[in-house]
Amino acid sequence: MATRSPGRALPSRALTLLSAAVLFAINAYVARALFWVDFTARMESIESSYISISRWALDHWQDRAWFPLWFGGMPFGHVYQPGLHLTVAESARFLAWTPEHAYHVVTGLAYSLGPVALFWLCYRATQRRGFAFLAGVVYSLFSAILIVAPTVRYDVGGPLLARRYEVLVHYGEGPHTTALALVPLVIWLVDRAAATRRWVFVLAAPLAVASVVLTNWPGTLGLAMALAAYALATLDRDWIRRWLTLAGIGVVTYLIVMPWASPSVIRLVFRNAQQSTATPLNADRILSFGLIAIGLAAAHLGLKRLGVNPWLRFFLYFAAITGAVALPFAWFHRDIIPQPNRFQLEFDMAAAVLVAFAATAVLNRLPSRWKVLLIVVLAVLGVSQLRRYGRYAKAMTQPLDITGTIEYRMAKWFDQNMQGKRVFAPGNVSLWMNLFTDVPQVAGCCDQGIPTQEHRIAVYTIYTGQNAGERDAAISLLWLKAYGAAAIGVTGPASTEAFKPYWNPKKFDRVLPELWRSGDNVVYGIPRPSDSLAHVVKRSAIVAQAPENGLMIEPLLPLVTALENEKPPFARLRWINQHEAEIDATTGLEDVIFVQATYDPGWHATESGVRLKITPDMLGMMAIQPTQAGVHRIRLAYGEDAESLWAQWARIGGLLVLGLWAVACWYCDRPDRLLRTG
């Protein structure tokens, strides 16, 4: 892209560092409470789930292959991209912090460094430090989405409040905030790699892209939007070489991240994204994408003809792409991709640069005395806005004694009374619970990693009982028993739990035994012949047809009937560690061992060294096929399947290709080395 004009003196490094330090200080002042707090009053924040993942990773740092806590368990890589969570866990371990404190420090730093990264990109792209600093200030203290979207303005409370901070603390978008802070640095490194082919940038660019992919999926999609804007902005001279470099960076990056973003993981995330917001890829949305592409092409032809600077074109395209995603949802509740409201953050970043560019253009055309006066006025307004942001952030980050919340008290009750048993924790209790205990849950977090559609159906049916009528409790109980729940928590309308998800919180009264009550919060026991998650059942009882909805219970009836009629000797499942279990069972000729844990190709079952066949049922759990009738001791272990093995080799290959590419660029930069070695 555009380079510094010839003959212009380089600005001093000290002044550049000072500008970056001031931007960091501005944002650190806004986020100052995060650096000292463990728990905030924002109990509705999804950050609870992220801290829970980090807590588990900290406590089980030597055994992280299988995550057993949510949805019957899943591979750790399926739960969420591990970048932020492992950073928090290792920070807590190294610095002897609690996971919740480490999370707030890390995300507070990401919040504070985002405008610094944007300043760096703008400065390195244009060599205009004043413009870059103003872009960082605007991004720090202004949110364009609040001006153009009344619904978002109503949500945050006014047009001049800290939307980016609200999204971080109230909505818990720590991973997205962290990924977004990396995006400007990634774009700069990609540009340097594509423009110069210097080995250091060729080496750094794929690793930087990988860091975003390993942090957050919306942030990854936001980066993809930025890279699309960059590719279009560089559709100029030498564009073929640049695009080939971009393609090479993309291929190498994917090889490196494949163990955490394998084809099966991407399919899972895509499926869950479609199901979470009911956004199918239909003709209407394809038409929307086509119109966006046509609009961008027309804008590019016009801007290029006008001779607009490529970097300005980049930010215009970035704002246009993110705006085309976020604004229709804010204005008309129309979504062209899943969860489009989350890309307001990317839109604000691009819009901040455009506002700074316009302001700089006005300043440059003013006489000196008016320029000075306007700068003073802007500085006064900036200080006033900083104070407003600071007050807003402080009010939003009030500390909380977590032990007084229902989320903590119900979680601790489960911890003390249900160790080794799976439970159905309600609403926000489910999101907070595994920060305090390793008790496994029927549900949990997060949308992107839910193993099967049937898990979604079960949770929705238990919460709503929609169209179930008088059968509400009975149908919910069938789903609970099928997924191995030993108890269920319920929060009623008078509860302080944030979400209160039950449409009929009294449906289990006089149906299930009450084990614990505190006001409108109740835990009911679910009577079962056996508390084990392994059961001996007839082959015919295994669910062979996926229920189309929560009321279609016929496929569940043979399985639940078999579980209710189980007789001694009961099968026993004992966990040896996080990824291995031992099963003792006695089977007949027509029996299988049904295990209420999520099926994955990585599971292997052996008996006396003989490999046993494991098949999934239509609820997403697994059945082990014994080779003969009799008494069995079976070793169940989670390890590598074919895909994960190939993914590991792909990562090694990607790193090798990246190293060779960097070495080749290094030698190309020094042709004299070729002569000496020849």
XYZ file of C-alpha atoms in Angstrom:
678
model
C 0.000 0.000 0.000
C 0.992 3.654 0.266
C 4.403 4.413 1.711
C 5.966 7.448 3.326
C 6.664 10.306 0.937
C 10.355 10.781 -0.017
C 12.383 13.234 1.960
C 10.022 13.375 4.911
C 11.828 13.093 8.253
C 10.979 10.136 10.384
C 9.162 11.104 13.596
C 11.011 10.511 16.829
C 10.631 7.099 18.408
C 10.125 8.681 21.822
C 7.110 10.675 20.670
C 5.611 7.615 19.039
C 6.052 5.588 22.216
C 4.588 8.441 24.233
C 1.513 8.506 21.983
C 1.036 4.768 22.451
C 1.512 5.108 26.214
C -1.096 7.879 26.432
C -3.613 5.752 24.527
C -2.944 2.821 26.818
C -3.319 5.049 29.873
C -6.665 6.414 28.632
C -8.110 2.944 28.229
C -6.487 1.564 31.371
C -8.132 4.407 33.280
C -11.519 3.408 31.902
C -10.904 -0.267 32.674
C -9.029 0.346 35.922
C -11.512 -1.542 38.099
C -10.922 -4.745 36.103
C -7.309 -4.910 37.238
C -8.304 -5.329 40.896
C -11.667 -7.090 40.930
C -12.408 -10.798 41.250
C -16.187 -10.807 40.828
C -18.370 -7.986 39.556
C -22.082 -7.358 39.997
C -22.579 -8.311 36.326
C -23.705 -11.830 37.169
C -25.503 -12.039 33.815
C -22.176 -11.858 31.977
C -21.141 -14.875 29.912
C -17.614 -14.340 31.265
C -18.612 -16.873 33.929
C -18.290 -19.676 31.385
C -14.916 -18.479 30.118
C -13.525 -18.250 33.642
C -14.909 -21.736 34.323
C -12.998 -23.106 31.333
C -9.814 -21.411 32.571
C -10.367 -22.724 36.103
C -10.742 -26.276 34.811
C -7.677 -25.891 32.565
C -5.688 -24.590 35.545
C -6.717 -27.463 37.818
C -6.169 -30.108 35.127
C -3.235 -28.646 33.262
C -1.628 -32.082 32.853
C -4.759 -33.710 31.410
C -6.793 -31.469 29.113
C -7.746 -33.839 26.302
C -11.369 -34.455 27.318
C -13.590 -31.832 28.975
C -16.200 -33.795 30.987
C -18.304 -31.004 32.481
C -20.776 -29.889 29.784
C -23.220 -31.718 27.498
C -22.002 -35.151 28.490
C -18.398 -34.160 27.839
C -16.543 -33.150 24.700
C -12.973 -32.804 23.427
C -11.395 -29.751 25.023
C -10.785 -28.260 21.580
C -14.538 -28.368 20.873
C -15.522 -26.338 23.925
C -14.091 -23.013 22.734
C -10.937 -21.779 21.076
C -8.330 -22.225 23.798
C -6.150 -19.137 23.301
C -7.609 -16.787 25.912
C -8.568 -19.518 28.370
C -5.110 -21.079 28.436
C -3.514 -17.627 28.689
C -5.688 -16.910 31.733
C -4.970 -20.336 33.247
C -1.208 -20.047 32.808
C -1.211 -16.453 34.087
C -3.071 -17.597 37.183
C -0.687 -20.501 37.695
C 2.478 -18.453 37.192
C 1.373 -15.417 39.218
C -0.589 -17.343 41.887
C -3.791 -15.469 41.038
C -7.321 -16.774 41.095
C -8.694 -17.578 37.608
C -11.314 -14.848 37.904
C -8.694 -12.226 38.769
C -6.396 -13.391 35.970
C -9.291 -13.258 33.500
C -10.129 -9.668 34.371
C -6.497 -8.566 34.177
C -5.926 -10.233 30.790
C -9.150 -8.900 29.263
C -8.528 -5.469 30.810
C -5.150 -5.418 29.098
C -6.742 -6.490 25.807
C -9.293 -3.679 26.136
C -6.526 -1.163 26.828
C -4.224 -2.369 24.046
C -6.835 -2.439 21.270
C -6.613 1.330 20.537
C -2.802 1.144 20.818
C -2.782 -1.538 18.104
C -5.056 0.589 15.918
C -2.729 3.572 16.419
C 0.228 1.451 15.354
C -1.482 0.265 12.176
C -2.550 3.794 11.192
C 0.856 5.242 11.987
C 2.861 2.581 10.149
C 0.488 2.786 7.180
C 0.562 6.567 6.768
C 3.533 7.842 8.823
C 1.090 10.463 10.154
C 1.404 10.194 13.893
C -1.176 12.890 14.668
C -3.819 11.200 12.539
C -2.970 7.793 14.033
C -3.175 9.166 17.574
C -6.524 10.791 16.858
C -7.821 7.494 15.441
C -6.774 5.757 18.658
C -8.458 8.438 20.788
C -11.698 8.271 18.788
C -11.733 4.484 19.087
C -11.069 4.801 22.824
C -13.786 7.360 23.610
C -16.420 7.159 20.896
C -18.713 4.507 19.429
C -20.142 5.196 15.989
C -22.727 2.432 16.318
C -24.436 4.462 19.056
C -24.988 7.337 16.641
C -26.427 5.308 13.774
C -28.333 2.571 15.680
C -31.017 3.743 18.170
C -31.596 0.233 19.566
C -27.936 -0.114 20.487
C -27.932 3.394 21.946
C -30.900 2.446 24.129
C -29.114 -0.726 25.243
C -25.995 1.094 26.437
C -27.926 4.028 27.928
C -26.923 6.977 25.756
C -24.955 8.121 22.686
C -21.744 9.017 24.527
C -21.257 5.970 26.734
C -18.697 3.187 26.563
C -20.226 0.564 24.278
C -16.973 -1.359 23.910
C -16.639 -1.592 27.695
C -20.280 -2.593 28.117
C -19.810 -5.401 25.603
C -16.751 -6.603 27.516
C -18.173 -6.493 31.042
C -21.959 -6.738 30.727
C -22.030 -9.227 27.852
C -18.716 -10.873 28.722
C -17.116 -10.588 25.288
C -13.590 -11.129 26.597
C -12.471 -13.510 23.820
C -13.891 -11.256 21.097
C -12.330 -8.152 22.652
C -8.980 -9.928 22.843
C -9.161 -11.135 19.235
C -10.163 -7.686 18.020
C -7.188 -6.100 19.787
C -4.959 -8.332 17.644
C -6.622 -7.517 14.295
C -4.765 -4.227 13.535
C -1.402 -5.885 14.249
C -2.345 -8.825 12.045
C -3.271 -6.513 9.161
C 0.012 -4.628 9.521
C 2.062 -7.847 9.558
C 0.149 -9.271 6.597
C 0.702 -6.055 4.650
C 4.423 -6.054 5.423
C 4.709 -9.701 4.419
C 2.807 -9.124 1.162
C 4.615 -5.886 0.303
C 8.207 -6.655 1.304
C 8.508 -10.469 1.502
C 10.965 -9.925 4.351
C 11.501 -13.107 6.326
C 10.542 -11.657 9.701
C 7.112 -10.582 8.424
C 6.590 -13.796 6.465
C 7.305 -15.692 9.679
C 5.175 -13.478 11.937
C 2.077 -12.984 9.759
C 0.719 -16.573 9.815
C 1.446 -16.873 13.535
C -0.439 -13.629 14.141
C -3.422 -14.810 12.099
C -3.332 -18.095 14.012
C -3.466 -16.226 17.330
C -6.806 -14.703 16.338
C -8.214 -18.008 15.080
C -7.254 -19.658 18.373
C -8.965 -16.951 20.425
C -12.495 -16.414 19.133
C -14.676 -17.373 16.141
C -16.462 -13.992 15.766
C -13.048 -12.318 16.004
C -11.800 -14.699 13.319
C -14.714 -13.778 11.074
C -14.039 -10.104 11.814
C -10.428 -10.624 10.752
C -11.657 -12.341 7.580
C -13.725 -9.229 6.838
C -10.645 -7.060 7.391
C -8.538 -9.280 5.129
C -11.232 -9.138 2.430
C -11.150 -5.336 2.696
C -7.345 -5.419 2.471
C -7.383 -7.679 -0.586
C -9.796 -5.349 -2.361
C -7.835 -2.240 -1.348
C -4.652 -3.764 -2.796
C -6.304 -4.635 -6.105
C -3.857 -2.294 -7.779
C -0.418 -2.723 -9.210
C 1.456 -5.826 -8.061
C -1.825 -7.262 -6.772
C -1.129 -10.777 -8.030
C 2.008 -11.115 -5.900
C 0.203 -9.694 -2.875
C -2.765 -12.001 -3.273
C -0.510 -15.030 -3.710
C 1.218 -14.083 -0.469
C -2.166 -13.730 1.221
C -3.154 -17.160 -0.056
C 0.114 -18.630 1.215
C -0.422 -17.060 4.635
C -3.947 -18.487 4.711
C -2.848 -22.010 3.833
C 0.045 -22.056 6.293
C -2.137 -20.591 9.044
C -4.784 -23.239 8.597
C -2.206 -26.029 8.692
C -0.849 -24.620 11.963
C -4.256 -24.283 13.655
C -5.764 -27.485 12.274
C -5.601 -29.415 15.594
C -8.012 -26.807 17.037
C -9.901 -26.009 13.817
C -10.130 -29.346 12.056
C -12.800 -29.920 9.397
C -15.044 -31.612 11.975
C -14.690 -28.669 14.380
C -15.512 -26.183 11.613
C -18.572 -28.239 10.627
C -19.677 -28.320 14.271
C -19.248 -24.564 14.708
C -21.014 -23.818 11.422
C -23.922 -26.108 12.294
C -24.303 -24.618 15.757
C -24.051 -21.084 14.406
C -26.878 -21.799 11.986
C -29.003 -23.374 14.712
C -28.310 -20.794 17.407
C -29.859 -17.924 15.429
C -31.852 -19.756 12.745
C -29.823 -18.194 9.931
C -29.865 -20.709 7.055
C -27.786 -20.086 3.970
C -30.761 -19.560 1.656
C -31.352 -17.652 -1.586
C -32.242 -14.467 0.285
C -28.938 -14.378 2.114
C -26.970 -15.345 -0.985
C -28.619 -12.388 -2.707
C -27.554 -10.160 0.205
C -23.947 -11.311 -0.159
C -24.132 -10.664 -3.887
C -25.424 -7.121 -3.380
C -22.639 -6.418 -0.876
C -20.052 -7.703 -3.363
C -21.501 -5.585 -6.183
C -21.540 -2.516 -3.933
C -17.924 -3.058 -2.928
C -16.854 -3.546 -6.548
C -18.604 -0.345 -7.625
C -17.095 1.575 -4.700
C -13.652 0.258 -5.546
C -13.864 1.372 -9.163
C -15.001 4.829 -8.123
C -12.489 5.302 -5.318
C -9.619 4.024 -7.414
C -10.532 6.395 -10.246
C -10.532 9.249 -7.737
C -7.047 8.236 -6.611
C -8.056 7.583 -3.008
C -5.211 6.303 -0.835
C -5.257 2.473 -0.547
C -5.240 2.579 3.264
C -8.219 4.898 3.332
C -9.930 2.542 0.895
C -9.136 -0.327 3.253
C -10.889 1.306 6.198
C -13.804 2.358 3.990
C -14.234 -1.223 2.788
C -13.826 -2.595 6.314
C -16.519 -0.211 7.590
C -18.769 -1.083 4.647
C -18.464 -4.858 5.150
C -18.945 -4.792 8.918
C -21.682 -2.185 8.603
C -23.509 -4.303 6.017
C -23.533 -7.114 8.593
C -24.254 -5.198 11.815
C -26.504 -2.311 10.750
C -29.374 -4.216 9.066
C -29.734 -6.201 12.285
C -29.682 -3.043 14.427
C -32.180 -1.252 12.152
C -34.494 -3.988 10.905
C -33.544 -7.061 12.970
C -32.399 -8.646 9.721
C -29.472 -11.031 9.945
C -27.435 -12.115 6.956
C -24.994 -14.122 9.085
C -25.416 -15.658 12.556
C -25.170 -13.212 15.484
C -24.567 -10.127 13.314
C -24.854 -7.767 16.293
C -21.488 -8.984 17.553
C -19.728 -7.288 14.627
C -20.616 -3.850 15.930
C -17.156 -3.897 17.522
C -15.425 -4.285 14.156
C -17.619 -1.558 12.670
C -16.668 0.817 15.481
C -12.962 0.172 14.865
C -13.203 0.977 11.160
C -15.514 3.949 11.742
C -13.126 5.449 14.300
C -10.389 5.686 11.663
C -12.770 7.294 9.163
C -13.877 9.866 11.755
C -10.236 10.631 12.536
C -9.438 10.968 8.836
C -12.310 13.417 8.323
C -11.328 15.428 11.409
C -7.703 15.552 10.284
C -8.746 16.733 6.817
C -10.721 19.580 8.386
C -7.870 20.525 10.729
C -5.355 20.618 7.894
C -7.465 23.151 6.012
C -7.855 25.559 8.918
C -5.597 28.555 9.587
C -3.073 27.916 12.345
C -4.855 29.888 15.079
C -8.186 28.180 14.384
C -6.426 24.848 14.254
C -4.931 25.398 17.709
C -8.288 26.513 19.080
C -10.059 23.482 17.648
C -7.409 21.139 19.053
C -7.885 22.703 22.497
C -11.655 22.304 22.245
C -11.281 18.677 21.167
C -8.871 18.037 24.040
C -11.354 19.489 26.566
C -14.154 17.408 25.083
C -11.902 14.363 25.177
C -11.126 14.833 28.877
C -14.836 15.270 29.605
C -15.617 12.118 27.628
C -12.867 10.209 29.438
C -14.405 11.140 32.775
C -17.832 10.049 31.514
C -16.426 6.729 30.339
C -14.604 6.285 33.631
C -17.739 6.844 35.703
C -19.748 4.514 33.491
C -17.122 1.775 33.692
C -16.735 2.113 37.466
C -20.489 1.820 37.976
C -20.577 -1.272 35.753
C -17.654 -2.954 37.533
C -18.837 -2.850 41.135
C -17.286 -5.694 43.143
C -19.510 -8.461 44.466
C -19.356 -11.011 47.274
C -20.000 -14.092 45.163
C -20.836 -16.266 48.181
C -24.161 -14.464 48.625
C -25.450 -15.263 45.123
C -27.782 -18.120 44.253
C -25.345 -19.124 41.503
C -22.669 -19.810 44.104
C -24.920 -21.321 46.775
C -26.658 -23.789 44.446
C -23.328 -24.734 42.855
C -21.822 -25.439 46.281
C -24.861 -27.526 47.226
C -24.355 -29.600 44.096
C -20.653 -29.836 44.941
C -21.295 -31.125 48.455
C -24.151 -33.488 47.617
C -23.777 -34.605 43.997
C -20.096 -35.368 43.509
C -19.696 -37.915 40.735
C -23.287 -37.443 39.535
C -24.519 -35.404 36.585
C -27.007 -32.609 37.276
C -29.160 -30.162 35.359
C -28.220 -26.716 36.665
C -30.630 -23.898 35.786
C -29.931 -20.827 33.662
C -27.141 -18.682 34.996
C -26.272 -21.264 37.669
C -25.220 -23.520 34.808
C -22.834 -20.868 33.452
C -21.216 -20.124 36.823
C -21.297 -23.544 38.429
C -18.114 -25.078 37.102
C -16.046 -22.172 38.319
C -16.682 -23.629 41.800
C -17.014 -27.362 41.199
C -16.245 -30.229 38.834
C -19.805 -31.597 39.033
C -20.775 -32.444 35.410
C -23.892 -30.994 33.810
C -26.467 -32.041 31.256
C -26.134 -28.569 29.674
C -23.448 -25.863 30.021
C -21.770 -23.522 27.563
C -21.079 -22.626 24.784
C -23.282 -22.605 21.674
C -20.455 -23.325 19.255
C -19.494 -26.626 20.909
C -22.880 -28.258 21.581
C -22.319 -31.844 20.393
C -25.696 -32.593 18.803
C -29.001 -30.958 17.915
C -30.687 -33.357 20.367
C -28.882 -31.662 23.265
C -30.457 -28.381 22.160
C -33.874 -29.980 21.879
C -33.608 -31.506 25.348
C -32.550 -28.272 27.057
C -35.200 -26.206 25.265
C -37.931 -28.708 26.143
C -36.932 -28.903 29.809
C -36.914 -25.126 30.133
C -40.056 -24.288 28.172
C -42.297 -27.349 27.946
C -43.684 -25.638 24.862
C -46.968 -27.257 23.738
C -46.493 -30.088 26.253
C -49.501 -29.107 28.375
C -50.075 -31.456 31.310
C -47.285 -33.717 30.068
C -44.663 -31.003 30.674
C -43.042 -32.574 33.739
C -43.255 -36.132 32.386
C -41.653 -35.253 29.048
C -38.929 -33.193 30.730
C -38.227 -36.111 33.043
C -37.778 -38.457 30.070
C -35.120 -36.172 28.609
C -33.396 -35.793 31.984
C -33.231 -39.545 32.525
C -32.020 -40.175 28.980
C -29.073 -37.820 29.559
C -28.239 -39.203 32.999
C -29.308 -36.384 35.335
C -29.471 -37.251 39.039
C -30.907 -33.883 40.093
C -32.339 -30.728 38.557
C -32.207 -27.172 39.836
C -35.090 -24.760 39.271
C -35.179 -20.986 39.736
C -38.542 -19.256 39.967
C -39.682 -15.695 39.269
C -38.585 -14.420 42.698
C -35.072 -15.837 42.301
C -32.074 -13.524 41.909
C -30.738 -15.831 39.157
C -30.369 -13.676 36.063
C -32.225 -15.567 33.345
C -35.053 -17.527 35.061
C -35.395 -19.817 32.032
C -38.308 -22.010 33.180
C -41.696 -21.192 31.706
C -43.328 -23.297 34.437
C -40.932 -23.450 37.402
C -43.442 -25.384 39.545
C -43.907 -28.291 37.145
C -41.818 -30.676 39.279
C -43.685 -29.918 42.538
C -45.130 -33.158 43.966
C -43.598 -34.990 40.990
C -39.963 -35.200 42.163
C -38.576 -35.269 45.705
C -37.365 -31.897 46.927
C -33.729 -32.067 48.072
C -32.993 -28.393 48.809
C -34.875 -25.129 48.789
C -33.918 -21.507 49.301
C -36.807 -19.189 48.575
C -37.800 -19.602 44.942
C -34.781 -21.805 44.209
C -35.215 -25.562 44.417
C -33.202 -28.699 43.716
C -35.202 -31.831 42.949
C -33.846 -35.367 42.978
C -34.424 -37.678 40.020
C -34.946 -41.245 41.321
C -33.006 -43.852 39.370
C -32.158 -47.489 40.079
C -28.473 -46.732 39.467
C -26.407 -43.559 39.777
C -23.876 -44.856 37.251
C -23.457 -43.347 33.796
C -22.947 -46.870 32.387
C -25.911 -49.229 31.952
C -26.557 -52.680 30.572
C -29.531 -52.515 28.166
C -30.895 -54.499 25.253
C -29.667 -53.498 21.809
C -33.230 -52.676 20.884
C -33.386 -50.002 23.609
C -30.684 -47.831 22.025
C -32.189 -44.702 20.464
C -32.076 -45.350 16.722
C -34.156 -42.400 15.478
C -33.396 -38.756 16.189
C -36.403 -36.975 17.729
C -37.597 -34.182 15.463
C -38.670 -32.071 18.419
C -38.888 -32.204 22.186
C -42.381 -33.674 22.237
C -41.503 -36.571 19.941
C -40.615 -38.870 22.816
C -41.353 -42.253 21.212
C -37.682 -42.904 20.262
C -36.695 -42.250 23.913
C -39.238 -44.564 25.542
C -37.442 -47.926 25.081
C -34.195 -46.475 26.451
C -35.746 -44.698 29.450
C -37.899 -47.761 30.219
C -34.769 -49.931 30.201
C -32.970 -47.485 32.515
C -35.930 -47.368 34.913
C -36.181 -51.173 35.031
C -32.489 -51.839 35.552
C -31.765 -54.619 38.009
C -28.622 -55.586 39.950
C -25.828 -56.209 39.320
C -25.630 -52.650 38.020
C -22.915 -51.571 35.635
C -20.359 -49.279 37.278
C -18.284 -46.557 35.648
C -15.286 -45.200 37.539
C -13.244 -42.277 36.178
C -9.502 -42.843 36.487
C -8.600 -39.369 35.238
C -10.107 -36.775 32.907
C -9.961 -39.007 29.828
C -10.007 -42.590 31.081
C -12.650 -44.675 32.821
C -13.125 -48.262 33.913
C -16.463 -50.047 33.442
C -17.577 -53.186 35.281
C -20.662 -54.833 33.809
C -22.412 -58.171 33.377
C -24.135 -58.659 30.014
C -26.316 -61.185 28.246
C -26.230 -62.173 24.605
C -28.529 -59.332 23.443
C -27.060 -56.658 25.701
C -24.873 -53.649 25.068
C -23.262 -51.271 27.532
C -24.868 -47.857 27.151
C -22.645 -45.010 28.361
C -24.206 -41.599 29.008
C -21.218 -39.687 27.686
C -20.852 -37.906 24.367
C -19.675 -40.110 21.529
C -16.518 -39.062 19.726
C -14.326 -41.054 17.316
C -11.464 -40.550 19.770
C -13.048 -42.900 22.333
C -11.572 -46.418 22.444
C -12.863 -49.349 24.484
C -10.768 -52.440 25.222
C -11.275 -55.593 27.244
C -8.280 -57.793 28.005
C -6.431 -56.055 25.180
C -9.243 -56.670 22.655
C -10.696 -53.613 20.945
C -14.478 -53.298 21.315
C -16.790 -51.552 18.896
C -18.309 -48.230 20.007
C -21.307 -46.836 18.148
C -23.165 -43.562 18.668
C -26.862 -43.465 19.395
C -29.115 -40.756 17.974
C -28.905 -38.689 21.170
C -25.150 -38.304 20.773
C -24.130 -40.855 23.419
C -22.423 -44.205 22.942
C -23.019 -47.938 23.100
C -20.175 -50.415 23.632
C -20.591 -53.820 21.997
C -19.136 -56.660 24.121
C -17.694 -59.614 22.236
C -19.558 -62.128 24.389
C -21.934 -62.469 27.319
C -20.568 -62.535 30.840
C -18.684 -60.393 33.327
C -16.624 -57.572 31.833
C -14.036 -55.072 32.929
C -13.694 -52.570 30.116
C -11.144 -49.793 29.755
C -12.625 -46.685 28.122
C -10.057 -44.114 27.006
C -10.178 -40.956 24.945
C -7.274 -40.461 22.556
C -6.451 -39.600 18.990
C -8.637 -40.553 16.071
C -7.566 -40.446 12.428
C -8.547 -36.803 11.961
C -6.736 -35.544 15.066
C -3.639 -37.526 14.062
C -3.636 -35.963 10.593
C -4.253 -32.560 12.152
C -1.146 -32.919 14.295
C 0.901 -33.846 11.244
C -0.622 -30.901 9.378
C 0.518 -28.545 12.146
C 4.061 -29.901 11.951
C 3.967 -29.592 8.168
C 2.646 -26.049 8.395
C 5.407 -24.994 10.776
C 7.988 -26.639 8.522
C 6.630 -24.893 5.412
C 6.578 -21.588 7.301
C 10.178 -22.050 8.394
C 11.337 -22.896 4.870
C 9.403 -19.934 3.470
C 11.034 -17.571 5.957
C 14.498 -18.989 5.216
C 13.925 -18.589 1.473
C 12.913 -14.956 1.983
C 15.940 -14.403 4.205
C 18.280 -15.675 1.495
C 16.505 -13.688 -1.192
C 17.137 -10.556 0.866
C 20.874 -11.419 0.882
C 21.984 -12.597 -2.576
C 25.620 -12.451 -1.488
C 24.909 -15.424 0.782
C 23.930 -17.460 -2.260
C 27.253 -16.624 -3.896
C 29.223 -17.624 -0.794
C 27.388 -20.886 -0.323
C 27.730 -21.655 -4.039
